[in-house]
């Protein structure tokens, strides 16, 4: 179960209904950055009473509380993931695949740039768009 995410929700004052728990678990276990429609489809396979409106409301609340991240990759759909760790994305412009990556050198560079410009870095997001090289 998405215990860390649930703890953060409770800490933010959210009531943890059964439907919210299901939606949180789906987001927490997803490895594909699902859209609202995909989250709804997966949620309904667990509880057929979950409406698309409930999914929208829940994801919007979680986004406002910075517990999930909303992305609009190349397909212009809002897609979601938990906001529990810092990572970046490479998006395949042909196939739409999204790969996550981390790089400590990049993190250091980003922090250095922010500092040189006179800022304390609070958050950042990096999305790289490209085509796969021939193998």
PDB file of C-alpha atoms in Angstrom:
ATOM      1  CA  UNK A   1       0.000   0.000   0.000  1.00  0.00           C
ATOM      2  CA  UNK A   2       1.073   3.578  -0.594  1.00  0.00           C
ATOM      3  CA  UNK A   3       1.822   4.140   3.096  1.00  0.00           C
ATOM      4  CA  UNK A   4       4.253   7.059   2.718  1.00  0.00           C
ATOM      5  CA  UNK A   5       1.845   8.877   0.424  1.00  0.00           C
ATOM      6  CA  UNK A   6      -1.074   8.112   2.764  1.00  0.00           C
ATOM      7  CA  UNK A   7       0.891   9.443   5.745  1.00  0.00           C
ATOM      8  CA  UNK A   8       1.605  12.653   3.850  1.00  0.00           C
ATOM      9  CA  UNK A   9      -2.071  13.010   2.930  1.00  0.00           C
ATOM     10  CA  UNK A  10      -3.147  12.549   6.540  1.00  0.00           C
ATOM     11  CA  UNK A  11      -0.457  15.024   7.610  1.00  0.00           C
ATOM     12  CA  UNK A  12      -1.926  17.516   5.125  1.00  0.00           C
ATOM     13  CA  UNK A  13      -5.347  17.067   6.732  1.00  0.00           C
ATOM     14  CA  UNK A  14      -6.988  14.941   4.029  1.00  0.00           C
ATOM     15  CA  UNK A  15      -9.669  12.480   5.024  1.00  0.00           C
ATOM     16  CA  UNK A  16      -8.591   9.068   3.751  1.00  0.00           C
ATOM     17  CA  UNK A  17     -11.675   7.506   2.195  1.00  0.00           C
ATOM     18  CA  UNK A  18     -11.570   4.062   0.637  1.00  0.00           C
ATOM     19  CA  UNK A  19     -11.791   5.564  -2.838  1.00  0.00           C
ATOM     20  CA  UNK A  20      -8.914   7.962  -2.159  1.00  0.00           C
ATOM     21  CA  UNK A  21      -6.812   5.071  -0.892  1.00  0.00           C
ATOM     22  CA  UNK A  22      -7.459   3.164  -4.114  1.00  0.00           C
ATOM     23  CA  UNK A  23      -6.508   6.170  -6.260  1.00  0.00           C
ATOM     24  CA  UNK A  24      -3.360   6.743  -4.186  1.00  0.00           C
ATOM     25  CA  UNK A  25      -2.359   3.112  -4.518  1.00  0.00           C
ATOM     26  CA  UNK A  26      -2.824   3.236  -8.293  1.00  0.00           C
ATOM     27  CA  UNK A  27      -0.655   6.358  -8.605  1.00  0.00           C
ATOM     28  CA  UNK A  28       1.952   4.971  -6.214  1.00  0.00           C
ATOM     29  CA  UNK A  29       2.249   1.650  -8.062  1.00  0.00           C
ATOM     30  CA  UNK A  30       2.120   3.106 -11.588  1.00  0.00           C
ATOM     31  CA  UNK A  31       5.279   3.045 -13.645  1.00  0.00           C
ATOM     32  CA  UNK A  32       3.711   4.690 -16.683  1.00  0.00           C
ATOM     33  CA  UNK A  33       2.601   8.186 -15.579  1.00  0.00           C
ATOM     34  CA  UNK A  34      -1.127   7.479 -16.100  1.00  0.00           C
ATOM     35  CA  UNK A  35      -3.685  10.004 -17.317  1.00  0.00           C
ATOM     36  CA  UNK A  36      -6.913  10.670 -15.419  1.00  0.00           C
ATOM     37  CA  UNK A  37      -8.736   8.255 -17.728  1.00  0.00           C
ATOM     38  CA  UNK A  38      -6.222   5.480 -17.066  1.00  0.00           C
ATOM     39  CA  UNK A  39      -6.345   6.085 -13.298  1.00  0.00           C
ATOM     40  CA  UNK A  40     -10.150   5.956 -13.504  1.00  0.00           C
ATOM     41  CA  UNK A  41     -10.082   2.733 -15.505  1.00  0.00           C
ATOM     42  CA  UNK A  42      -7.717   1.078 -13.010  1.00  0.00           C
ATOM     43  CA  UNK A  43      -9.695   2.392 -10.029  1.00  0.00           C
ATOM     44  CA  UNK A  44     -12.974   1.046 -11.417  1.00  0.00           C
ATOM     45  CA  UNK A  45     -11.410  -2.398 -11.755  1.00  0.00           C
ATOM     46  CA  UNK A  46     -10.984  -2.317  -7.955  1.00  0.00           C
ATOM     47  CA  UNK A  47     -14.167  -0.412  -7.035  1.00  0.00           C
ATOM     48  CA  UNK A  48     -16.796  -0.013  -9.743  1.00  0.00           C
ATOM     49  CA  UNK A  49     -18.406   2.936  -7.939  1.00  0.00           C
ATOM     50  CA  UNK A  50     -15.449   5.320  -8.363  1.00  0.00           C
ATOM     51  CA  UNK A  51     -16.490   8.100 -10.736  1.00  0.00           C
ATOM     52  CA  UNK A  52     -14.269  10.055 -13.091  1.00  0.00           C
ATOM     53  CA  UNK A  53     -15.217  13.178 -11.088  1.00  0.00           C
ATOM     54  CA  UNK A  54     -13.809  11.571  -7.928  1.00  0.00           C
ATOM     55  CA  UNK A  55     -10.561  10.806  -9.739  1.00  0.00           C
ATOM     56  CA  UNK A  56     -10.318  14.392 -11.069  1.00  0.00           C
ATOM     57  CA  UNK A  57     -11.051  15.904  -7.648  1.00  0.00           C
ATOM     58  CA  UNK A  58      -8.624  13.613  -5.854  1.00  0.00           C
ATOM     59  CA  UNK A  59      -5.779  14.208  -8.295  1.00  0.00           C
ATOM     60  CA  UNK A  60      -6.372  17.979  -8.256  1.00  0.00           C
ATOM     61  CA  UNK A  61      -6.261  18.052  -4.444  1.00  0.00           C
ATOM     62  CA  UNK A  62      -3.101  15.927  -4.403  1.00  0.00           C
ATOM     63  CA  UNK A  63      -1.524  18.213  -7.018  1.00  0.00           C
ATOM     64  CA  UNK A  64      -2.413  21.341  -5.019  1.00  0.00           C
ATOM     65  CA  UNK A  65      -0.805  19.767  -1.933  1.00  0.00           C
ATOM     66  CA  UNK A  66       2.297  18.898  -3.991  1.00  0.00           C
ATOM     67  CA  UNK A  67       1.840  15.184  -3.242  1.00  0.00           C
ATOM     68  CA  UNK A  68       1.623  14.266  -6.919  1.00  0.00           C
ATOM     69  CA  UNK A  69       3.105  15.901  -9.971  1.00  0.00           C
ATOM     70  CA  UNK A  70       1.048  16.726 -13.015  1.00  0.00           C
ATOM     71  CA  UNK A  71       2.895  16.425 -16.308  1.00  0.00           C
ATOM     72  CA  UNK A  72       1.827  17.370 -19.793  1.00  0.00           C
ATOM     73  CA  UNK A  73       4.286  15.511 -21.933  1.00  0.00           C
ATOM     74  CA  UNK A  74       4.190  15.600 -25.720  1.00  0.00           C
ATOM     75  CA  UNK A  75       0.662  14.144 -25.872  1.00  0.00           C
ATOM     76  CA  UNK A  76      -0.882  17.161 -24.057  1.00  0.00           C
ATOM     77  CA  UNK A  77      -2.751  14.900 -21.613  1.00  0.00           C
ATOM     78  CA  UNK A  78      -2.300  15.548 -17.923  1.00  0.00           C
ATOM     79  CA  UNK A  79      -0.391  12.581 -16.560  1.00  0.00           C
ATOM     80  CA  UNK A  80       0.404  11.958 -12.923  1.00  0.00           C
ATOM     81  CA  UNK A  81       3.000  10.458 -10.622  1.00  0.00           C
ATOM     82  CA  UNK A  82       3.836  10.657  -6.942  1.00  0.00           C
ATOM     83  CA  UNK A  83       6.015  13.527  -5.827  1.00  0.00           C
ATOM     84  CA  UNK A  84       8.106  11.497  -3.384  1.00  0.00           C
ATOM     85  CA  UNK A  85      11.490  11.716  -5.080  1.00  0.00           C
ATOM     86  CA  UNK A  86      13.361  14.017  -7.437  1.00  0.00           C
ATOM     87  CA  UNK A  87      13.916  12.684 -10.938  1.00  0.00           C
ATOM     88  CA  UNK A  88      13.708  13.810 -14.543  1.00  0.00           C
ATOM     89  CA  UNK A  89      12.124  12.489 -17.734  1.00  0.00           C
ATOM     90  CA  UNK A  90      13.120  11.629 -21.280  1.00  0.00           C
ATOM     91  CA  UNK A  91      10.110  11.533 -23.608  1.00  0.00           C
ATOM     92  CA  UNK A  92      10.212   9.667 -26.922  1.00  0.00           C
ATOM     93  CA  UNK A  93       8.469  12.026 -29.373  1.00  0.00           C
ATOM     94  CA  UNK A  94       7.625   9.178 -31.745  1.00  0.00           C
ATOM     95  CA  UNK A  95       6.360   6.476 -29.395  1.00  0.00           C
ATOM     96  CA  UNK A  96       5.396   8.559 -26.373  1.00  0.00           C
ATOM     97  CA  UNK A  97       7.433   6.415 -23.974  1.00  0.00           C
ATOM     98  CA  UNK A  98       8.512   8.240 -20.821  1.00  0.00           C
ATOM     99  CA  UNK A  99      11.691   7.186 -19.025  1.00  0.00           C
ATOM    100  CA  UNK A 100      12.748   8.465 -15.627  1.00  0.00           C
ATOM    101  CA  UNK A 101      16.357   9.170 -14.730  1.00  0.00           C
ATOM    102  CA  UNK A 102      18.457  10.720 -11.997  1.00  0.00           C
ATOM    103  CA  UNK A 103      21.969  12.099 -12.230  1.00  0.00           C
ATOM    104  CA  UNK A 104      23.802  13.560  -9.247  1.00  0.00           C
ATOM    105  CA  UNK A 105      26.064  15.613 -11.549  1.00  0.00           C
ATOM    106  CA  UNK A 106      23.009  17.251 -13.082  1.00  0.00           C
ATOM    107  CA  UNK A 107      21.507  17.975  -9.660  1.00  0.00           C
ATOM    108  CA  UNK A 108      24.734  19.658  -8.569  1.00  0.00           C
ATOM    109  CA  UNK A 109      24.850  21.728 -11.763  1.00  0.00           C
ATOM    110  CA  UNK A 110      21.220  22.834 -11.376  1.00  0.00           C
ATOM    111  CA  UNK A 111      21.801  23.869  -7.759  1.00  0.00           C
ATOM    112  CA  UNK A 112      24.990  25.733  -8.739  1.00  0.00           C
ATOM    113  CA  UNK A 113      23.195  27.614 -11.523  1.00  0.00           C
ATOM    114  CA  UNK A 114      20.375  28.659  -9.193  1.00  0.00           C
ATOM    115  CA  UNK A 115      22.893  29.804  -6.596  1.00  0.00           C
ATOM    116  CA  UNK A 116      24.940  31.765  -9.151  1.00  0.00           C
ATOM    117  CA  UNK A 117      21.742  33.540 -10.203  1.00  0.00           C
ATOM    118  CA  UNK A 118      21.029  34.407  -6.567  1.00  0.00           C
ATOM    119  CA  UNK A 119      18.336  31.833  -5.783  1.00  0.00           C
ATOM    120  CA  UNK A 120      17.821  29.126  -3.197  1.00  0.00           C
ATOM    121  CA  UNK A 121      16.438  26.257  -5.247  1.00  0.00           C
ATOM    122  CA  UNK A 122      13.051  25.036  -4.036  1.00  0.00           C
ATOM    123  CA  UNK A 123      12.098  22.694  -6.862  1.00  0.00           C
ATOM    124  CA  UNK A 124      12.828  22.009 -10.497  1.00  0.00           C
ATOM    125  CA  UNK A 125      11.594  19.901 -13.377  1.00  0.00           C
ATOM    126  CA  UNK A 126      13.484  18.730 -16.442  1.00  0.00           C
ATOM    127  CA  UNK A 127      11.894  17.062 -19.454  1.00  0.00           C
ATOM    128  CA  UNK A 128      14.031  16.002 -22.399  1.00  0.00           C
ATOM    129  CA  UNK A 129      12.308  15.232 -25.716  1.00  0.00           C
ATOM    130  CA  UNK A 130      13.995  13.102 -28.337  1.00  0.00           C
ATOM    131  CA  UNK A 131      13.996  10.217 -30.775  1.00  0.00           C
ATOM    132  CA  UNK A 132      15.630   6.876 -30.104  1.00  0.00           C
ATOM    133  CA  UNK A 133      18.955   6.385 -31.837  1.00  0.00           C
ATOM    134  CA  UNK A 134      19.184   3.399 -34.165  1.00  0.00           C
ATOM    135  CA  UNK A 135      20.688   0.450 -32.374  1.00  0.00           C
TER     136      UNK A 135
END
